[in-house]
mmCIF file of C-alpha atoms in Angstrom:
data_model
loop_
_atom_site.group_PDB
_atom_site.id
_atom_site.type_symbol
_atom_site.label_atom_id
_atom_site.label_comp_id
_atom_site.label_asym_id
_atom_site.label_seq_id
_atom_site.Cartn_x
_atom_site.Cartn_y
_atom_site.Cartn_z
ATOM 1 C CA GLY A 81 52.985 -81.884 -11.390
ATOM 2 C CA ARG A 82 50.757 -78.955 -12.156
ATOM 3 C CA SER A 83 49.294 -77.997 -15.490
ATOM 4 C CA LEU A 84 51.040 -75.183 -17.340
ATOM 5 C CA ALA A 85 47.926 -74.441 -19.424
ATOM 6 C CA ALA A 86 46.978 -71.201 -17.633
ATOM 7 C CA LEU A 87 50.537 -69.951 -17.931
ATOM 8 C CA ALA A 88 50.808 -70.945 -21.598
ATOM 9 C CA THR A 89 47.491 -69.307 -22.523
ATOM 10 C CA GLY A 90 48.288 -66.070 -20.686
ATOM 11 C CA LYS A 91 45.579 -66.482 -18.034
ATOM 12 C CA THR A 92 48.292 -66.055 -15.401
ATOM 13 C CA ASP A 93 51.893 -64.968 -15.281
ATOM 14 C CA ARG A 94 52.668 -67.063 -12.213
ATOM 15 C CA HIS A 95 52.871 -70.835 -11.961
ATOM 16 C CA ARG A 96 53.980 -71.501 -8.400
ATOM 17 C CA GLN A 97 54.585 -69.528 -5.228
ATOM 18 C CA ARG A 98 57.782 -71.428 -4.461
ATOM 19 C CA ILE A 99 60.193 -73.813 -6.108
ATOM 20 C CA TYR A 100 61.897 -76.630 -4.235
ATOM 21 C CA VAL A 101 65.055 -78.334 -5.467
ATOM 22 C CA GLU A 102 66.617 -81.465 -4.017
ATOM 23 C CA TYR A 103 70.183 -82.416 -4.791
ATOM 24 C CA ALA A 104 70.309 -85.440 -2.518
ATOM 25 C CA TYR A 105 73.472 -86.765 -4.130
ATOM 26 C CA ASN A 106 75.312 -83.897 -2.430
ATOM 27 C CA ASP A 107 73.046 -83.644 0.626
ATOM 28 C CA GLU A 108 71.511 -80.317 -0.422
ATOM 29 C CA VAL A 109 68.006 -78.905 -0.697
ATOM 30 C CA MET A 110 66.733 -75.438 -1.606
ATOM 31 C CA VAL A 111 63.555 -73.389 -1.601
ATOM 32 C CA ARG A 112 63.078 -70.096 -3.401
ATOM 33 C CA ASP A 113 60.352 -67.661 -4.240
ATOM 34 C CA ASP A 114 60.366 -64.403 -6.185
ATOM 35 C CA ARG A 115 62.677 -62.708 -3.702
ATOM 36 C CA TRP A 116 64.320 -65.155 -1.301
ATOM 37 C CA LYS A 117 66.369 -68.325 -1.648
ATOM 38 C CA LEU A 118 67.360 -70.614 1.219
ATOM 39 C CA VAL A 119 69.813 -73.481 0.752
ATOM 40 C CA PHE A 120 70.381 -76.238 3.330
ATOM 41 C CA ILE A 121 73.610 -78.207 2.992
ATOM 42 C CA ARG A 122 74.186 -81.171 5.273
ATOM 43 C CA GLY A 123 77.941 -80.748 4.803
ATOM 44 C CA LYS A 124 78.969 -84.257 5.838
ATOM 45 C CA ARG A 125 79.765 -85.657 2.417
ATOM 46 C CA ARG A 126 82.627 -85.031 -0.013
ATOM 47 C CA ARG A 127 81.527 -83.813 -3.399
ATOM 48 C CA ASP A 128 82.682 -85.888 -6.348
ATOM 49 C CA ASP A 129 81.146 -83.733 -9.070
ATOM 50 C CA GLY A 130 84.192 -81.526 -9.642
ATOM 51 C CA TYR A 131 83.315 -78.941 -6.984
ATOM 52 C CA ASP A 132 85.165 -80.409 -3.989
ATOM 53 C CA THR A 133 87.261 -77.653 -2.410
ATOM 54 C CA LYS A 134 89.402 -80.187 -0.481
ATOM 55 C CA LEU A 135 88.718 -78.071 2.622
ATOM 56 C CA PRO A 136 87.426 -79.763 5.773
ATOM 57 C CA LEU A 137 83.732 -80.615 5.532
ATOM 58 C CA PRO A 138 81.721 -77.681 6.927
ATOM 59 C CA GLY A 139 78.875 -79.584 8.545
ATOM 60 C CA ARG A 140 75.353 -78.223 8.506
ATOM 61 C CA THR A 141 75.204 -74.974 6.534
ATOM 62 C CA LEU A 142 72.371 -72.588 5.727
ATOM 63 C CA LYS A 143 72.533 -69.935 3.036
ATOM 64 C CA LEU A 144 69.921 -67.224 2.589
ATOM 65 C CA TYR A 145 70.001 -64.847 -0.346
ATOM 66 C CA ASP A 146 67.912 -61.767 -1.116
ATOM 67 C CA LEU A 147 67.551 -62.245 -4.867
ATOM 68 C CA LYS A 148 66.110 -58.760 -5.372
ATOM 69 C CA ASN A 149 69.087 -56.940 -3.850
ATOM 70 C CA ASP A 150 71.739 -59.608 -4.428
ATOM 71 C CA PRO A 151 70.899 -61.479 -7.662
ATOM 72 C CA ASP A 152 74.433 -62.902 -7.898
ATOM 73 C CA GLU A 153 74.072 -64.509 -4.436
ATOM 74 C CA MET A 154 77.246 -62.970 -3.031
ATOM 75 C CA HIS A 155 75.984 -62.182 0.493
ATOM 76 C CA ASN A 156 74.751 -65.020 2.698
ATOM 77 C CA LEU A 157 72.229 -63.514 5.130
ATOM 78 C CA ALA A 158 71.456 -66.717 7.061
ATOM 79 C CA GLY A 159 73.473 -65.579 10.087
ATOM 80 C CA ASP A 160 72.003 -62.070 10.169
ATOM 81 C CA PRO A 161 69.916 -61.661 13.363
ATOM 82 C CA GLU A 162 67.378 -59.617 11.379
ATOM 83 C CA GLN A 163 66.740 -62.678 9.175
ATOM 84 C CA LYS A 164 66.247 -65.197 12.008
ATOM 85 C CA LYS A 165 62.463 -65.464 11.535
ATOM 86 C CA ARG A 166 62.780 -65.695 7.757
ATOM 87 C CA VAL A 167 65.390 -68.460 8.033
ATOM 88 C CA ALA A 168 63.164 -70.388 10.468
ATOM 89 C CA ARG A 169 60.175 -69.990 8.125
ATOM 90 C CA TYR A 170 62.036 -71.262 5.065
ATOM 91 C CA VAL A 171 63.647 -74.130 7.010
ATOM 92 C CA GLY A 172 60.126 -75.074 8.106
ATOM 93 C CA LEU A 173 58.884 -74.916 4.502
ATOM 94 C CA LEU A 174 61.713 -77.225 3.412
ATOM 95 C CA SER A 175 61.016 -79.656 6.239
ATOM 96 C CA CYS A 176 57.288 -79.817 5.408
ATOM 97 C CA PHE A 177 58.045 -80.280 1.712
ATOM 98 C CA LEU A 178 60.452 -83.154 2.364
ATOM 99 C CA LYS A 179 57.997 -84.856 4.723
ATOM 100 C CA ARG A 180 55.188 -84.457 2.173
ATOM 101 C CA THR A 181 57.216 -85.836 -0.745
ATOM 102 C CA SER A 182 59.248 -88.525 1.028
ATOM 103 C CA ARG A 183 59.382 -91.960 -0.595
ATOM 104 C CA GLN A 184 59.822 -93.499 2.863
ATOM 105 C CA PRO A 185 57.866 -91.306 5.304
ATOM 106 C CA GLU A 186 57.953 -94.014 7.955
ATOM 107 C CA LEU A 187 61.730 -93.493 8.300
ATOM 108 C CA ILE A 188 61.530 -89.753 9.022
ATOM 109 C CA PRO A 189 62.390 -89.029 12.674
ATOM 110 C CA LYS A 190 59.367 -88.171 14.797
ATOM 111 C CA THR A 191 60.434 -84.713 15.912
ATOM 112 C CA ASP A 192 59.333 -81.102 15.738
ATOM 113 C CA ASP A 193 62.912 -80.035 14.953
ATOM 114 C CA PRO A 194 62.969 -79.218 11.230
ATOM 115 C CA MET A 195 66.788 -79.345 11.110
ATOM 116 C CA VAL A 196 66.730 -82.995 12.220
ATOM 117 C CA VAL A 197 64.194 -83.702 9.478
ATOM 118 C CA LEU A 198 66.365 -81.929 6.886
ATOM 119 C CA ASP A 199 69.480 -83.815 8.029
ATOM 120 C CA HIS A 200 67.640 -87.094 7.620
ATOM 121 C CA CYS A 201 65.804 -86.365 4.388
ATOM 122 C CA VAL A 202 68.622 -84.952 2.278
ATOM 123 C CA GLN A 203 70.810 -88.037 2.639
ATOM 124 C CA PRO A 204 70.705 -90.242 -0.439
ATOM 125 C CA ARG A 205 69.343 -93.699 0.208
ATOM 126 C CA TYR A 206 70.286 -96.255 -2.383
ATOM 127 C CA LEU A 207 68.185 -99.301 -3.002
ATOM 128 C CA VAL A 208 70.407 -102.325 -2.588
ATOM 129 C CA VAL A 209 69.140 -105.457 -4.272
ATOM 130 C CA LYS A 210 70.683 -108.721 -3.143
ATOM 131 C CA LYS A 211 71.142 -111.334 -5.830
ATOM 132 C CA LYS A 212 70.129 -114.889 -4.988
#
């Protein structure tokens, strides 16, 4: 973690440039800054938290929101050709974050494709202990 002292004492009004959120239980990860939010959803797992739509699983999904102009996140810009570079940048940020914070970095695929890294890293991995 990082100290909140400078923020609490008024020496700064900013704590971090970006915030990362992992929701591995549902194969999701997100990065956001002051203006933009990108969500990666693996889309290969049924939700059991009350939000399952019962629709076919969508597969890999990206969502990009302009929080300044769309604070309610109603317009997904991930497929907009004008946002292609931004999407690639944020996907890269997520991939680097997951590599840097992985509990099992040796299992991460050796690839330059950040989508492969995201697919791998957002899957929950449960520790199974065998009883003797």
